[in-house]
Short mmCIF file of C-alpha atoms in Angstrom, two decimals:
data_model
loop_
_atom_site.label_atom_id
_atom_site.label_comp_id
_atom_site.label_asym_id
_atom_site.label_seq_id
_atom_site.Cartn_x
_atom_site.Cartn_y
_atom_site.Cartn_z
CA MET A 1 298.24 55.61 136.96
CA THR A 2 295.65 55.60 134.20
CA LEU A 3 296.92 56.07 130.66
CA LYS A 4 295.33 59.13 129.09
CA ILE A 5 295.02 60.28 125.53
CA LEU A 6 297.24 62.63 123.55
CA ARG A 7 295.67 63.64 120.25
CA ALA A 8 297.89 64.80 117.45
CA ILE A 9 295.82 66.76 114.96
CA LEU A 10 297.53 67.63 111.69
CA ILE A 11 295.74 70.18 109.61
CA LEU A 12 296.81 71.26 106.19
CA VAL A 13 295.06 73.50 103.76
CA PHE A 14 295.98 74.12 100.25
CA VAL A 15 294.31 76.56 97.95
CA PHE A 16 296.48 75.92 95.08
CA SER A 17 298.59 78.81 95.83
CA PHE A 18 301.18 79.01 98.68
CA SER A 19 304.88 79.27 100.16
CA VAL A 20 307.66 78.22 102.77
CA GLN A 21 311.32 78.75 104.01
CA SER A 22 314.56 76.77 103.97
CA PHE A 23 315.01 73.48 105.75
CA ALA A 24 318.14 71.86 107.11
CA MET A 25 319.10 68.77 105.14
CA THR A 26 318.33 66.44 107.98
CA ALA A 27 314.80 67.80 108.16
CA SER A 28 314.48 67.80 104.39
CA GLU A 29 315.56 64.17 104.11
CA SER A 30 313.16 63.08 106.84
CA ILE A 31 310.23 64.86 105.20
CA ASN A 32 311.04 63.66 101.68
CA ASN A 33 311.48 60.03 102.69
CA PHE A 34 308.28 60.13 104.71
CA ALA A 35 306.45 61.59 101.70
CA PHE A 36 307.16 58.60 99.47
CA ASN A 37 306.65 55.99 102.19
CA ALA A 38 303.30 57.52 103.15
CA ALA A 39 302.21 57.90 99.51
CA LYS A 40 302.65 54.18 98.87
CA ILE A 41 300.41 53.34 101.83
CA LEU A 42 297.78 55.92 100.90
CA ALA A 43 297.73 54.65 97.31
CA SER A 44 297.34 51.06 98.50
CA ASP A 45 294.58 51.93 100.97
CA ASN A 46 292.71 54.10 98.43
CA GLU A 47 293.36 52.18 95.21
CA GLY A 48 292.47 54.21 92.16
CA LYS A 49 291.42 57.26 94.20
CA ASN A 50 293.07 60.61 94.68
CA PHE A 51 295.21 61.42 97.66
CA PHE A 52 296.72 64.72 98.72
CA PHE A 53 298.69 65.32 101.90
CA SER A 54 301.43 67.49 103.36
CA PRO A 55 304.47 65.61 104.66
CA TYR A 56 305.67 68.99 105.93
CA SER A 57 302.56 69.52 108.06
CA ILE A 58 302.45 65.95 109.33
CA MET A 59 306.11 65.90 110.30
CA THR A 60 305.78 69.28 112.02
CA ALA A 61 302.97 68.07 114.26
CA PHE A 62 304.64 64.72 114.91
CA SER A 63 307.89 66.50 115.80
CA MET A 64 306.00 68.40 118.51
CA ALA A 65 304.82 65.10 119.97
CA TYR A 66 308.28 63.56 119.57
CA ALA A 67 309.72 66.41 121.65
CA GLY A 68 308.12 64.77 124.69
CA ALA A 69 308.89 61.15 123.79
CA LYS A 70 311.38 59.21 125.89
CA ASN A 71 313.30 55.93 125.87
CA GLU A 72 312.04 53.23 123.46
CA THR A 73 309.16 55.39 122.20
CA ALA A 74 311.62 58.09 121.14
CA LYS A 75 314.02 55.55 119.62
CA GLU A 76 311.27 54.00 117.50
CA ILE A 77 310.19 57.39 116.16
CA GLU A 78 313.80 58.28 115.39
CA THR A 79 314.37 55.02 113.55
CA VAL A 80 311.18 55.08 111.49
CA LEU A 81 310.76 58.80 110.77
CA GLY A 82 314.36 59.94 110.90
CA LEU A 83 313.73 62.56 113.56
CA ASN A 84 316.29 63.62 116.14
CA LYS A 85 316.50 66.12 118.95
CA GLU A 86 318.61 68.51 116.86
CA LEU A 87 315.72 68.80 114.43
CA HIS A 88 313.82 71.13 116.76
CA LYS A 89 316.44 73.81 116.17
CA ASP A 90 316.06 73.30 112.42
CA PHE A 91 312.34 73.99 112.67
CA LYS A 92 312.98 77.29 114.42
CA GLU A 93 315.76 78.48 112.14
CA ASN A 94 314.23 77.33 108.90
CA PHE A 95 310.56 76.36 109.04
CA ARG A 96 309.19 79.21 111.11
CA ALA A 97 310.53 81.67 108.56
CA ILE A 98 307.73 80.57 106.20
CA GLU A 99 305.07 82.55 108.06
CA GLY A 100 303.66 85.46 106.11
CA GLY A 101 303.47 86.02 102.39
CA SER A 102 302.24 83.15 100.24
CA LEU A 103 302.37 80.52 102.95
CA LEU A 104 300.94 80.71 106.43
CA SER A 105 301.77 78.06 109.01
CA ALA A 106 300.69 77.97 112.65
CA ASN A 107 300.97 75.59 115.60
CA ARG A 108 298.80 75.48 118.70
CA VAL A 109 298.66 73.17 121.72
CA TRP A 110 295.32 72.59 123.46
CA LEU A 111 295.44 71.25 127.03
CA ARG A 112 292.92 69.76 129.40
CA GLU A 113 292.17 72.37 132.03
CA GLY A 114 294.63 71.89 134.88
CA LEU A 115 297.18 69.79 132.94
CA THR A 116 300.68 71.05 133.67
CA LEU A 117 303.36 70.77 131.00
CA LYS A 118 306.96 70.21 131.98
CA LYS A 119 308.93 73.42 131.67
CA GLU A 120 311.44 71.94 129.23
CA TYR A 121 308.70 70.64 126.93
CA SER A 122 306.77 73.90 127.09
CA ARG A 123 309.96 75.81 126.31
CA THR A 124 310.64 73.55 123.31
CA LEU A 125 307.16 74.13 121.87
CA VAL A 126 307.31 77.89 122.25
CA THR A 127 310.95 78.34 121.26
CA TYR A 128 311.10 76.06 118.24
CA TYR A 129 307.50 75.76 117.04
CA GLY A 130 305.76 78.89 118.27
CA GLY A 131 303.22 76.49 119.74
CA LYS A 132 301.41 78.42 122.44
CA ALA A 133 299.33 76.35 124.85
CA LYS A 134 295.70 77.06 125.71
CA GLU A 135 293.68 75.26 128.35
CA LEU A 136 290.17 74.04 127.54
CA ASP A 137 287.56 72.29 129.66
CA PHE A 138 287.35 69.13 127.56
CA GLU A 139 285.45 67.26 130.28
CA ASN A 140 282.62 69.68 131.07
CA LYS A 141 282.56 71.87 127.95
CA THR A 142 283.36 69.31 125.30
CA GLU A 143 281.34 70.80 122.44
CA GLU A 144 282.47 74.34 123.21
CA SER A 145 286.09 73.15 123.23
CA ARG A 146 285.62 71.41 119.87
CA ASN A 147 284.18 74.57 118.36
CA ILE A 148 287.04 76.71 119.68
CA ILE A 149 289.61 74.43 118.04
CA ASN A 150 287.68 74.20 114.78
CA ASP A 151 287.27 77.98 114.66
CA TRP A 152 291.03 78.43 115.17
CA VAL A 153 291.74 75.99 112.32
CA SER A 154 289.27 77.76 110.06
CA SER A 155 290.79 81.17 110.82
CA LYS A 156 294.29 79.94 110.01
CA THR A 157 293.22 78.33 106.72
CA ASN A 158 291.14 81.14 105.28
CA GLY A 159 288.00 79.12 105.95
CA LYS A 160 289.08 76.22 103.73
CA ILE A 161 289.15 73.67 106.55
CA GLN A 162 285.81 73.54 108.35
CA ASN A 163 284.79 71.22 111.16
CA LEU A 164 288.13 69.40 111.36
CA LEU A 165 287.21 67.83 114.69
CA GLN A 166 283.90 66.14 114.02
CA SER A 167 283.78 64.81 117.54
CA LEU A 168 285.69 65.20 120.81
CA GLU A 169 285.85 62.93 123.82
CA PRO A 170 285.65 64.40 127.34
CA GLU A 171 288.68 62.25 128.31
CA THR A 172 290.98 64.07 125.88
CA GLN A 173 294.10 65.40 127.60
CA MET A 174 295.95 67.27 124.88
CA ILE A 175 295.63 68.17 121.19
CA LEU A 176 298.51 69.30 118.97
CA THR A 177 297.53 71.22 115.85
CA ASN A 178 299.45 72.40 112.82
CA ALA A 179 297.63 74.41 110.16
CA VAL A 180 299.08 75.36 106.78
CA TYR A 181 297.53 77.61 104.16
CA PHE A 182 299.15 78.42 100.84
CA ASN A 183 298.05 80.87 98.18
CA ALA A 184 300.20 81.85 95.18
CA GLU A 185 299.93 82.53 91.47
CA TRP A 186 301.56 80.73 88.57
CA GLU A 187 304.56 82.45 87.06
CA ALA A 188 302.85 82.05 83.68
CA LYS A 189 299.08 81.93 83.95
CA PHE A 190 296.97 79.72 81.71
CA ASN A 191 294.64 81.42 79.23
CA LYS A 192 291.10 80.63 80.38
CA ASP A 193 289.85 80.79 76.79
CA ARG A 194 292.09 77.85 75.93
CA THR A 195 290.70 75.59 78.67
CA LYS A 196 288.57 72.95 76.94
CA ASP A 197 286.97 69.67 77.92
CA LYS A 198 289.24 66.78 76.96
CA ASP A 199 289.34 63.06 77.64
CA PHE A 200 291.10 61.99 80.83
CA TYR A 201 291.91 58.26 80.75
CA ILE A 202 291.24 56.76 84.16
CA ASP A 203 292.66 53.47 82.95
CA GLY A 204 293.42 51.79 79.66
CA GLU A 205 289.75 51.58 78.67
CA ASN A 206 287.68 54.20 80.53
CA SER A 207 287.79 57.98 80.18
CA VAL A 208 285.91 61.04 81.42
CA LYS A 209 285.71 64.60 80.14
CA VAL A 210 287.60 67.11 82.30
CA PRO A 211 288.45 70.83 81.92
CA MET A 212 292.00 70.77 80.55
CA MET A 213 294.23 73.83 80.77
CA THR A 214 296.74 74.12 77.93
CA MET A 215 299.87 76.13 77.25
CA ARG A 216 302.95 76.02 75.04
CA ARG A 217 306.10 77.61 76.50
CA ASP A 218 309.53 76.80 77.85
CA PHE A 219 309.66 74.59 80.94
CA ASP A 220 312.27 72.47 82.70
CA TYR A 221 311.48 68.94 81.53
CA ALA A 222 312.95 65.43 81.43
CA GLU A 223 311.94 61.95 80.36
CA ASP A 224 313.30 58.56 81.39
CA ASN A 225 311.98 55.25 80.07
CA GLY A 226 308.59 56.78 79.33
CA THR A 227 308.26 58.60 82.68
CA LYS A 228 307.89 62.36 82.15
CA ILE A 229 308.59 65.13 84.65
CA ILE A 230 307.99 68.88 84.40
CA ARG A 231 308.57 71.89 86.63
CA LEU A 232 305.79 74.50 86.73
CA PRO A 233 307.07 77.58 88.56
CA TYR A 234 305.12 80.05 90.67
CA ASP A 235 305.57 83.79 90.76
CA ASN A 236 307.21 83.94 94.19
CA GLU A 237 310.59 82.76 92.87
CA ARG A 238 310.76 80.00 95.42
CA PHE A 239 308.22 77.21 94.87
CA SER A 240 307.10 75.09 91.99
CA MET A 241 304.74 72.29 91.16
CA ILE A 242 306.55 69.20 89.97
CA ALA A 243 304.30 66.88 87.95
CA VAL A 244 305.28 63.32 87.09
CA LEU A 245 303.47 61.32 84.40
CA PRO A 246 304.01 57.52 84.35
CA PRO A 247 304.36 55.69 81.01
CA LYS A 248 301.09 55.00 79.22
CA ASP A 249 301.51 51.23 79.41
CA VAL A 250 302.20 51.19 83.18
CA SER A 251 299.49 51.53 85.82
CA PHE A 252 299.84 54.32 88.34
CA GLU A 253 300.00 51.81 91.22
CA ASP A 254 302.81 49.84 89.58
CA ALA A 255 304.72 53.01 88.77
CA LEU A 256 304.50 54.28 92.35
CA LYS A 257 305.76 50.99 93.80
CA ASP A 258 309.15 51.55 92.16
CA PHE A 259 309.24 55.31 92.65
CA ASP A 260 311.15 56.69 95.62
CA TYR A 261 312.87 59.91 96.54
CA GLU A 262 316.17 58.79 95.01
CA LYS A 263 314.54 58.27 91.60
CA PHE A 264 312.55 61.48 91.98
CA HIS A 265 315.74 63.42 92.74
CA LYS A 266 317.51 61.84 89.76
CA LEU A 267 314.71 63.00 87.46
CA LEU A 268 314.73 66.47 89.02
CA THR A 269 318.43 66.97 88.45
CA SER A 270 318.23 65.73 84.85
CA MET A 271 315.72 68.37 83.72
CA THR A 272 316.66 70.83 81.01
CA GLU A 273 314.71 73.53 79.20
CA TYR A 274 312.28 72.33 76.54
CA GLU A 275 309.51 73.95 74.59
CA VAL A 276 306.61 71.95 76.01
CA ASP A 277 303.05 71.46 74.83
CA LEU A 278 301.44 71.26 78.28
CA TRP A 279 298.03 69.90 79.23
CA LEU A 280 297.08 70.11 82.90
CA PRO A 281 293.55 69.50 84.25
CA LYS A 282 291.79 71.91 86.57
CA PHE A 283 290.90 70.16 89.79
CA LYS A 284 289.78 70.68 93.33
CA THR A 285 290.28 68.02 95.99
CA GLU A 286 289.42 67.72 99.68
CA ASN A 287 290.69 64.89 101.86
CA HIS A 288 290.25 63.88 105.48
CA TYR A 289 292.58 61.23 106.91
CA GLU A 290 292.97 59.37 110.15
CA LEU A 291 296.61 58.37 109.99
CA LYS A 292 297.07 56.08 112.98
CA LYS A 293 297.11 52.96 110.80
CA LEU A 294 299.51 54.60 108.37
CA PHE A 295 302.02 55.30 111.13
CA GLU A 296 301.62 51.79 112.48
CA ALA A 297 302.21 50.38 108.99
CA LEU A 298 305.43 52.39 108.80
CA GLY A 299 306.52 50.91 112.14
CA VAL A 300 305.53 53.57 114.69
CA ASN A 301 303.64 51.42 117.18
CA LEU A 302 304.74 52.25 120.71
CA ALA A 303 303.50 55.84 120.52
CA PHE A 304 299.93 54.58 120.03
CA SER A 305 300.10 51.79 122.60
CA ASN A 306 299.63 51.55 126.34
CA PHE A 307 303.42 51.23 126.57
CA ALA A 308 303.96 54.71 125.13
CA ASP A 309 306.43 56.90 126.99
CA PHE A 310 305.69 60.61 126.62
CA SER A 311 306.95 61.37 130.09
CA GLY A 312 308.79 64.38 128.71
CA ILE A 313 305.45 66.19 128.32
CA THR A 314 303.93 66.09 131.80
CA ASP A 315 304.18 64.42 135.19
CA ASP A 316 300.43 64.66 135.73
CA THR A 317 299.49 61.52 133.80
CA LYS A 318 300.80 59.00 131.28
CA LEU A 319 300.00 59.79 127.66
CA LYS A 320 299.69 57.98 124.36
CA ILE A 321 298.69 59.21 120.91
CA ASP A 322 295.09 58.28 120.19
CA GLU A 323 294.46 59.91 116.82
CA VAL A 324 296.37 61.62 114.03
CA ILE A 325 293.93 63.61 111.88
CA HIS A 326 295.04 65.25 108.65
CA GLN A 327 292.76 67.33 106.45
CA THR A 328 293.63 68.95 103.15
CA PHE A 329 292.17 71.14 100.45
CA ILE A 330 293.63 72.01 97.06
CA ASP A 331 292.31 74.08 94.17
CA VAL A 332 294.29 74.17 90.93
CA ASN A 333 293.12 76.56 88.24
CA GLU A 334 294.38 78.83 85.46
CA GLU A 335 295.65 81.54 87.80
CA ARG A 336 296.75 80.03 91.07
CA THR A 337 298.66 77.35 92.87
CA GLU A 338 301.80 77.44 94.95
CA ALA A 339 304.95 78.86 93.48
CA ALA A 340 308.72 78.89 93.16
CA ALA A 341 310.75 79.90 90.18
CA ALA A 342 312.20 82.81 88.28
CA THR A 343 311.39 84.25 84.87
CA ALA A 344 314.28 84.26 82.40
CA ILE A 345 314.34 85.95 78.97
CA ARG A 346 317.26 84.62 76.94
CA MET A 347 318.75 87.13 74.50
CA MET A 348 321.26 86.17 71.86
CA LYS A 349 323.49 88.15 69.61
CA VAL A 350 322.06 88.25 66.11
CA THR A 351 324.27 86.37 63.69
CA ALA A 352 324.00 84.89 60.25
CA MET A 353 323.94 81.42 61.76
CA ARG A 354 320.70 79.49 62.03
CA PRO A 355 319.54 79.72 65.66
CA ILE A 356 319.61 76.53 67.66
CA GLU A 357 316.04 75.49 68.46
CA LYS A 358 315.09 74.22 71.89
CA PRO A 359 314.03 70.57 71.95
CA ARG A 360 310.28 70.08 71.98
CA ALA A 361 308.18 67.78 74.12
CA GLU A 362 304.62 66.97 75.11
CA PHE A 363 303.39 66.72 78.68
CA HIS A 364 299.74 65.75 78.41
CA ALA A 365 298.39 64.98 81.89
CA ASP A 366 295.39 63.11 80.48
CA ARG A 367 295.83 60.09 82.75
CA PRO A 368 296.55 59.64 86.49
CA PHE A 369 299.64 61.56 87.55
CA ILE A 370 301.52 62.45 90.70
CA TYR A 371 302.36 66.00 91.73
CA PHE A 372 304.43 67.77 94.34
CA ILE A 373 304.60 71.27 95.75
CA TYR A 374 308.31 71.68 96.06
CA ASP A 375 310.57 74.14 97.87
CA GLU A 376 313.37 74.73 95.38
CA ARG A 377 315.81 76.23 97.91
CA SER A 378 315.69 73.52 100.53
CA LYS A 379 314.83 70.70 98.09
CA THR A 380 311.88 69.74 100.29
CA ILE A 381 308.52 68.20 99.35
CA LEU A 382 305.86 70.31 101.03
CA PHE A 383 302.81 68.61 99.50
CA MET A 384 302.29 65.43 97.49
CA GLY A 385 299.26 64.09 95.67
CA ARG A 386 297.79 61.79 93.07
CA GLN A 387 295.21 63.14 90.64
CA SER A 388 292.66 61.15 88.73
CA PHE A 389 288.93 61.63 88.18
CA THR A 390 287.41 58.44 89.56
CA GLU A 391 284.26 58.54 91.66
#
């Protein structure tokens, strides 16, 4: 029987502004560990350049494919990505609750006309992922099929992701899509009149002028051996941007090599309230990734090979994953981004004693830094990126 192609398309949009629901710890751990492992590969493959991706979106789409994996293919995915069959229930109970409000997330399965899904697999997609299936005539109406999928993606991402599928082969059997769009405001907006061009140091010697937003207020902040971390909350009382600034005398690449979720979590839990002089650049980034090599570098090989076993999906033909496409967009400005946090006004009884002043700190993101969109309730990394201003 001829081996046919299963395409996993991961779409993620980010309009710096967004939102999501609680995740079971097993899901959270899988996503967070994947985030750091993937970031190291993306940084190595794109040295000095920006990257921005959604481990949440990628793992959602891959979980839909994993639902049909069997035998050694399933075992390899479980070992490398930390997925398990119980995770599907977690997605239903926790992840699907994100739809509506600041964050919109949608799944869709596109089938070759006439391809029959196994009832159990179809039930898993609909029950746990809301992934309705639609048949398309990939073979005879290839361009029309491509446009239908691209239009669906665009509609689910407020037009921020256009032309995701730049080409489509008539032999395609199945496409899995996950689209995420987030739109939320900062808890405390930056004053546009205070945004000024400042030097951003790409490395130890070279700098460029960038629009730098500035603010002085109370933030959760910590510092460890020159590494600084700050929590910037959004107005939806759930999400925040976590920004991490490596020491000045350490390159971003070297800093990331030794940075993992355990160290990230340690910094997170050590934060206390400081009065911070904050500099954060405005930026807009678009990325398009083909992630097959990334997954192979992590150790997921069988799923992309002729020995792949996705027999849990269909009896009609044997399938393998041919492509994993991930596209992102993010816009960070004075008003918007994703959000999670609450506003607190501390009131003290007036006494004759001298009030205790909050410690002060500087967080000047005037050199390459890493940032996360973080779900505070579930402790899950939804998005992760590196920001610099290289060509």
